[in-house]
GROMACS .gro file of C-alpha atoms in nm:
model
  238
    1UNK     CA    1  -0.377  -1.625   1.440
    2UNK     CA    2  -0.681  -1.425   1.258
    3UNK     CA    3  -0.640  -1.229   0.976
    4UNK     CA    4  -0.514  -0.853   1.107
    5UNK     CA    5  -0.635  -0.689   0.800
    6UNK     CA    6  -0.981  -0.706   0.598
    7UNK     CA    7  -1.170  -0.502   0.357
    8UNK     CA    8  -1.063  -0.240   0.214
    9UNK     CA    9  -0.766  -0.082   0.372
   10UNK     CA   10  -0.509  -0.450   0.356
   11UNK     CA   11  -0.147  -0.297   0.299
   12UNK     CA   12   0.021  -0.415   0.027
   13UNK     CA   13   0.360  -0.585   0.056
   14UNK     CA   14   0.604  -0.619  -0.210
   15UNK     CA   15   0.841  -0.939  -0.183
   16UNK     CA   16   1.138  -0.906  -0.368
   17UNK     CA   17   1.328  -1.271  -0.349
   18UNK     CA   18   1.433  -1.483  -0.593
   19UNK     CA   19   1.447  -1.820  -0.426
   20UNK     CA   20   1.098  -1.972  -0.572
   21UNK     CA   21   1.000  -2.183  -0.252
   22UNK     CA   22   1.112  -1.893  -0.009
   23UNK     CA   23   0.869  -1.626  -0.170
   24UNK     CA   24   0.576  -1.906  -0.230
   25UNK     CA   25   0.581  -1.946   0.192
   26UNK     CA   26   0.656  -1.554   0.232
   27UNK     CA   27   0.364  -1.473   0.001
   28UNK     CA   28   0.130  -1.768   0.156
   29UNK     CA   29   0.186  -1.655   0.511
   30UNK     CA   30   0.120  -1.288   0.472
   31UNK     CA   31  -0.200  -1.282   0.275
   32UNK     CA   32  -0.299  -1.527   0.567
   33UNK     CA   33  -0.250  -1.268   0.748
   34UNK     CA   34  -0.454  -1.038   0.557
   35UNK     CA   35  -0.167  -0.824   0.361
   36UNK     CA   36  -0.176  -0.818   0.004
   37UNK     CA   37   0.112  -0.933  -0.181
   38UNK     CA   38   0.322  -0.861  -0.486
   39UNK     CA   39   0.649  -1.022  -0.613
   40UNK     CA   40   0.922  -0.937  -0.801
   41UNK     CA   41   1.199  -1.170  -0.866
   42UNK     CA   42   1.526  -0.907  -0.953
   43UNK     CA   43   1.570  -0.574  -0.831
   44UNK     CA   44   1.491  -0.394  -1.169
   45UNK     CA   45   1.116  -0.557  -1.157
   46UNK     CA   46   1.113  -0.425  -0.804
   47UNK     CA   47   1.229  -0.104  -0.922
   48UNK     CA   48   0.973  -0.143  -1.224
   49UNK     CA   49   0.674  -0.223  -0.974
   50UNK     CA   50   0.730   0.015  -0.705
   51UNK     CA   51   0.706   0.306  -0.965
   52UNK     CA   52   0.432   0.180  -1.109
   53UNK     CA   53   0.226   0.107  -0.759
   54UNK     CA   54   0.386   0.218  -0.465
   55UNK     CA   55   0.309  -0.047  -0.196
   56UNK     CA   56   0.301   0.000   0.168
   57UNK     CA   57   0.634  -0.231   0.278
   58UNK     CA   58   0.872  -0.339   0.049
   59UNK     CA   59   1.064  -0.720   0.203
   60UNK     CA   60   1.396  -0.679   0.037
   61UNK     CA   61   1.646  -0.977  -0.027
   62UNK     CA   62   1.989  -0.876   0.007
   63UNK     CA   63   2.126  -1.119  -0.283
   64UNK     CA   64   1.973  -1.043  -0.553
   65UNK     CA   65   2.086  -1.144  -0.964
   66UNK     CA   66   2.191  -0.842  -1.146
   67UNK     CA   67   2.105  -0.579  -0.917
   68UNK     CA   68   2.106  -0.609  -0.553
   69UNK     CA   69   1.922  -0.519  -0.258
   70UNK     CA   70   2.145  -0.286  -0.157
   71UNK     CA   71   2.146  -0.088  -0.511
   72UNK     CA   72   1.752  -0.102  -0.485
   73UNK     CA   73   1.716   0.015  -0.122
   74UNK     CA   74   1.976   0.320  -0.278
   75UNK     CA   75   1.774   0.415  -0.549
   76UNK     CA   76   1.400   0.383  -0.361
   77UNK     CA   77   1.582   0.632  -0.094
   78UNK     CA   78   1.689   0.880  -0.391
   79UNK     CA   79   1.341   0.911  -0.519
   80UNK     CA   80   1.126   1.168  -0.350
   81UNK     CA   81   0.836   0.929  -0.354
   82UNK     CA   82   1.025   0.671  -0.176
   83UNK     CA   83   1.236   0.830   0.058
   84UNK     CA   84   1.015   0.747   0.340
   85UNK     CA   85   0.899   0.348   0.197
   86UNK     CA   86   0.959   0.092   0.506
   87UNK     CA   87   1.201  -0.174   0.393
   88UNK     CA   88   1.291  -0.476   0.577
   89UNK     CA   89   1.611  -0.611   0.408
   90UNK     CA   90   1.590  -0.996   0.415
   91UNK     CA   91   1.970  -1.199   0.368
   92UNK     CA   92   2.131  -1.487   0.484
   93UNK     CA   93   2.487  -1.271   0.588
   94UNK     CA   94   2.458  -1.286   0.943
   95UNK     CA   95   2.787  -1.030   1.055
   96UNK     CA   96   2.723  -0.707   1.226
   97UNK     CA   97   2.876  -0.504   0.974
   98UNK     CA   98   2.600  -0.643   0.700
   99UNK     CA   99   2.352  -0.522   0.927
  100UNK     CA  100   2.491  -0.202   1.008
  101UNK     CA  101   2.568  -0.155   0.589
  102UNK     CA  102   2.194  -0.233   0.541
  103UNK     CA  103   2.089   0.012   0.783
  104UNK     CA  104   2.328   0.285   0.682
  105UNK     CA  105   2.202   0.221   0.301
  106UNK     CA  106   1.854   0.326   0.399
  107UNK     CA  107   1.705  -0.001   0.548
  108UNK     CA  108   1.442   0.019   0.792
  109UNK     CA  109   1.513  -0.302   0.954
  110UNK     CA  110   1.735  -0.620   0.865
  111UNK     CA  111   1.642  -1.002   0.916
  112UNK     CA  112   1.862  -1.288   0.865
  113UNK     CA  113   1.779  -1.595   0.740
  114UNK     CA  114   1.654  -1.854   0.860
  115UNK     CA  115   1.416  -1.688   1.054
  116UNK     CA  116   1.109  -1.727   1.239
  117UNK     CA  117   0.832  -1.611   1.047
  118UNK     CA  118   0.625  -1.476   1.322
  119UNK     CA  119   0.898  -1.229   1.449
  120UNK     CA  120   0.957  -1.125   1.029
  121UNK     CA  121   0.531  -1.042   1.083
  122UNK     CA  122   0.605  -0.870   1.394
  123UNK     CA  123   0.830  -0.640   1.257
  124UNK     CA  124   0.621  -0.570   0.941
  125UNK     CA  125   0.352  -0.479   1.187
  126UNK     CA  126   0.581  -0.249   1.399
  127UNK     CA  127   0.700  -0.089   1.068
  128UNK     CA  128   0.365  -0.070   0.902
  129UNK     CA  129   0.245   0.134   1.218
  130UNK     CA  130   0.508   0.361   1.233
  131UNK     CA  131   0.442   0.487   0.899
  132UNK     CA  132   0.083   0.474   0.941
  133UNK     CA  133  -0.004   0.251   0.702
  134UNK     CA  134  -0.226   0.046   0.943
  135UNK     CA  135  -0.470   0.259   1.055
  136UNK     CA  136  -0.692   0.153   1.358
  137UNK     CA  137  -1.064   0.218   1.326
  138UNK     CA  138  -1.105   0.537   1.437
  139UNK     CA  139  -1.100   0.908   1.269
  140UNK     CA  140  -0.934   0.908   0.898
  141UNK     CA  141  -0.886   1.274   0.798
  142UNK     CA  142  -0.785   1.447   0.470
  143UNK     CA  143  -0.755   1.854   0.455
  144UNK     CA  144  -1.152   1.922   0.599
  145UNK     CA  145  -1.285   1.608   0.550
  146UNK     CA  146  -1.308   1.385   0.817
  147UNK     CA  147  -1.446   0.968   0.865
  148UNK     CA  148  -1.588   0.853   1.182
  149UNK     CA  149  -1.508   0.493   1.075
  150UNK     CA  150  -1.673   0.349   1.443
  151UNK     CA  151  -1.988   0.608   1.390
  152UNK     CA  152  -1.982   0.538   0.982
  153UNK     CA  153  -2.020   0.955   0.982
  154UNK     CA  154  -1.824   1.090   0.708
  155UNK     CA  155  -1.820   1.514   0.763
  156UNK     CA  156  -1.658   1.817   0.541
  157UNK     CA  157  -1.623   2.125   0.736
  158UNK     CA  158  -1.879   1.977   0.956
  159UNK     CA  159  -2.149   1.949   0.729
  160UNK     CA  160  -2.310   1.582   0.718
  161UNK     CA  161  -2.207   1.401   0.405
  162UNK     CA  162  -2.462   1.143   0.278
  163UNK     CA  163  -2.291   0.838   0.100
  164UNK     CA  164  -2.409   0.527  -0.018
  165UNK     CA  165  -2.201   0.174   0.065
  166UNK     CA  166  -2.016   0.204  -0.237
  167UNK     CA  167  -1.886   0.517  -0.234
  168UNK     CA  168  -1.828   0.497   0.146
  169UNK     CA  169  -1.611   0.223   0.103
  170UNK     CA  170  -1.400   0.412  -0.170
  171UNK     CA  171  -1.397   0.719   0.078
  172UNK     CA  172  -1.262   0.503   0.336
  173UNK     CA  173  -0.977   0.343   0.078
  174UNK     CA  174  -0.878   0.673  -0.041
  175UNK     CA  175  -0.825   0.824   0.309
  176UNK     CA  176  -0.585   0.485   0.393
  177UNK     CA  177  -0.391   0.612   0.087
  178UNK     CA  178  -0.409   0.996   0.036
  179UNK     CA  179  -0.252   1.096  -0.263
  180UNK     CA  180  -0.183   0.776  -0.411
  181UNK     CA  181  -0.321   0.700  -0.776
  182UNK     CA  182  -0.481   0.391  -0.803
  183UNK     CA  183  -0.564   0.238  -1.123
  184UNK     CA  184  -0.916   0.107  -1.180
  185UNK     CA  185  -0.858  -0.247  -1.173
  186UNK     CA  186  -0.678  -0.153  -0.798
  187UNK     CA  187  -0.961  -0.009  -0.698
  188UNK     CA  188  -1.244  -0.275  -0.795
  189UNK     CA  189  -0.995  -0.566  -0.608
  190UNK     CA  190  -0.968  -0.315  -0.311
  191UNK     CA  191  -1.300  -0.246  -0.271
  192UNK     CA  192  -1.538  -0.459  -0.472
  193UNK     CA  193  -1.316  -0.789  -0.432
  194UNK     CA  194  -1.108  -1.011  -0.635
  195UNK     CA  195  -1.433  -1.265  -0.655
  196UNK     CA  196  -1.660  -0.995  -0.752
  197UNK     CA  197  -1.688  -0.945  -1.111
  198UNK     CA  198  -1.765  -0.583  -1.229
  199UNK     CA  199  -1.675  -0.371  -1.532
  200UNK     CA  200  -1.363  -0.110  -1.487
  201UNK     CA  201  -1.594   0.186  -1.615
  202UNK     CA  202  -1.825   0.087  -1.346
  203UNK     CA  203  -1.603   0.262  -1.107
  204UNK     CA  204  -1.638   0.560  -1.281
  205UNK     CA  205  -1.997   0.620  -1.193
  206UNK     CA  206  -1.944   0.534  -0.788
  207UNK     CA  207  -1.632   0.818  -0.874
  208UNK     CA  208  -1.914   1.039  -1.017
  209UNK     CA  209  -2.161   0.972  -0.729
  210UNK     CA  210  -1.862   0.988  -0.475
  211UNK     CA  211  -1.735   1.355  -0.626
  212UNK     CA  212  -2.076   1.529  -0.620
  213UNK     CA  213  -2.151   1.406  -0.215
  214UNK     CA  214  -1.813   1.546  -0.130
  215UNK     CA  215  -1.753   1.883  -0.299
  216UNK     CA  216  -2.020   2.131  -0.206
  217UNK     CA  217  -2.060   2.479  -0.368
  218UNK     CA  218  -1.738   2.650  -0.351
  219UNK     CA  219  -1.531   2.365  -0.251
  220UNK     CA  220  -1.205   2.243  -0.373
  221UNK     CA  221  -1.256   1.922  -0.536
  222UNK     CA  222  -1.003   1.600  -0.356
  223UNK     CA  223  -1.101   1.346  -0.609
  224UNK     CA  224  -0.813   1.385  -0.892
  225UNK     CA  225  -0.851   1.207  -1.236
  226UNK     CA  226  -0.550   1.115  -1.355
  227UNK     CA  227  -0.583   1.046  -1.730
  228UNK     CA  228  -0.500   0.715  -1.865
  229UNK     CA  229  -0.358   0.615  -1.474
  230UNK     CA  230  -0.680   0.610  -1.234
  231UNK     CA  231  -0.786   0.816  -0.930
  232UNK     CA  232  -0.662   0.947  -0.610
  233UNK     CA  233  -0.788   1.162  -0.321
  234UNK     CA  234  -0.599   1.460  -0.383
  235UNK     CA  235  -0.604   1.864  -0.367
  236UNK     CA  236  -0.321   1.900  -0.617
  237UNK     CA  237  -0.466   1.935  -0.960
  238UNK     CA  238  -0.120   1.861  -1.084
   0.00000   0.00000   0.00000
């Protein structure tokens, strides 16, 4: 099967299994099929990562050393910012009742292992729609800016905005992710590429360029700076 996702817009998925040869063939099999992927090997570093960059799916592992799926699941669900995260909750207990306990602790969906990996992508790809994380080509809108993405038109309260590549491509990632910081670094893999070799403050120009074609006279800016984080496309100056 082709890769589902390129460019710009790949979800991220966070894998959160200790078992070394398990996440090595998780992690291999989804960026083949275009996600990109970040591990965590105990439930605090998955705690730890998803506060520091919220990704799109989190693949939980039930069994986990020190703190366990479950208590992870309970404490993304607690936090405003994570209330709505899809989890899949990955374990090798196979009774109804650990399915029903995943589910009732905040679980999106629950595989058992072993399992086939193309029905695991299946449901990543049901769950990723459903919470509109995969966006088809289309219209991507934020407040009164809109992105043809077929027609490459990119409008704000209908007036033509001209952008170059660059910044169109950073348009089009921040609209996949509205009001999510991303770092600098996050930004250059996303849109540049992880083979591409370009200086961090080099994003702060295309930021520049990409401010000034989007906020005419009298218009609220969406590009927030968040000092010493990164940038997201966002009204709230807070």
């Amino acid at each position: 099967m082709p890769d589902m996702f390129t460019g710009p817009g790949k979800p991220t998925i966070l894998i959160v299994e200790d078992e070394a040869p398990l996440l090595t063939l998780l992690r291999y099999n989804l960026e083949k099929q275009g996600f990109r992927v970040e591990e965590a090997t105990d439930g605090q570093e998955a705690l730890l990562r998803v506060s520091e960059a919220k990704p799109d799916l989190v693949l939980l592992d039930w069994m986990l050393p020190a703190l366990s799926g479950l208590e992870v699941c309970r404490q993304l669900r607690r936090r405003p910012a994570t209330r709505e995260l899809p989890i899949i909750m990955v374990t090798a207990r196979t009774e109804d009742q650990d399915a029903v306990r995943a589910l009732d602790t905040g679980a999106d969906d629950y595989i058992a292992k072993p399992f086939a990996m193309e029905a695991l992508l299946a449901r990543i790809r049901a769950l990723l729609r459903r919470s509109g994380a995969v966006v088809a080509k289309g219209t991507l809108a934020y407040k009164d800016l809109s992105m043809d993405q077929d027609a490459h038109r990119v409008t704000r309260n209908a007036r033509a905005l001209h952008l170059g590549p660059t910044e169109y491509r950073l348009l089009e990632f921040f609209l996949q992710h509205p009001g999510r910081v991303f770092t600098r670094e996050q930004l250059l893999d996303a849109v540049w590429g992880r083979d591409i070799h370009v200086e961090p403050r080099t994003v702060d120009v295309h930021i520049r360029r990409l401010r000034k074609a989007v906020n005419g006279d009298g218009e609220m800016d969406l590009i927030r700076t968040v000092r010493a984080a990164g940038y997201a496309l966002d009204s709230d100056p807070g």
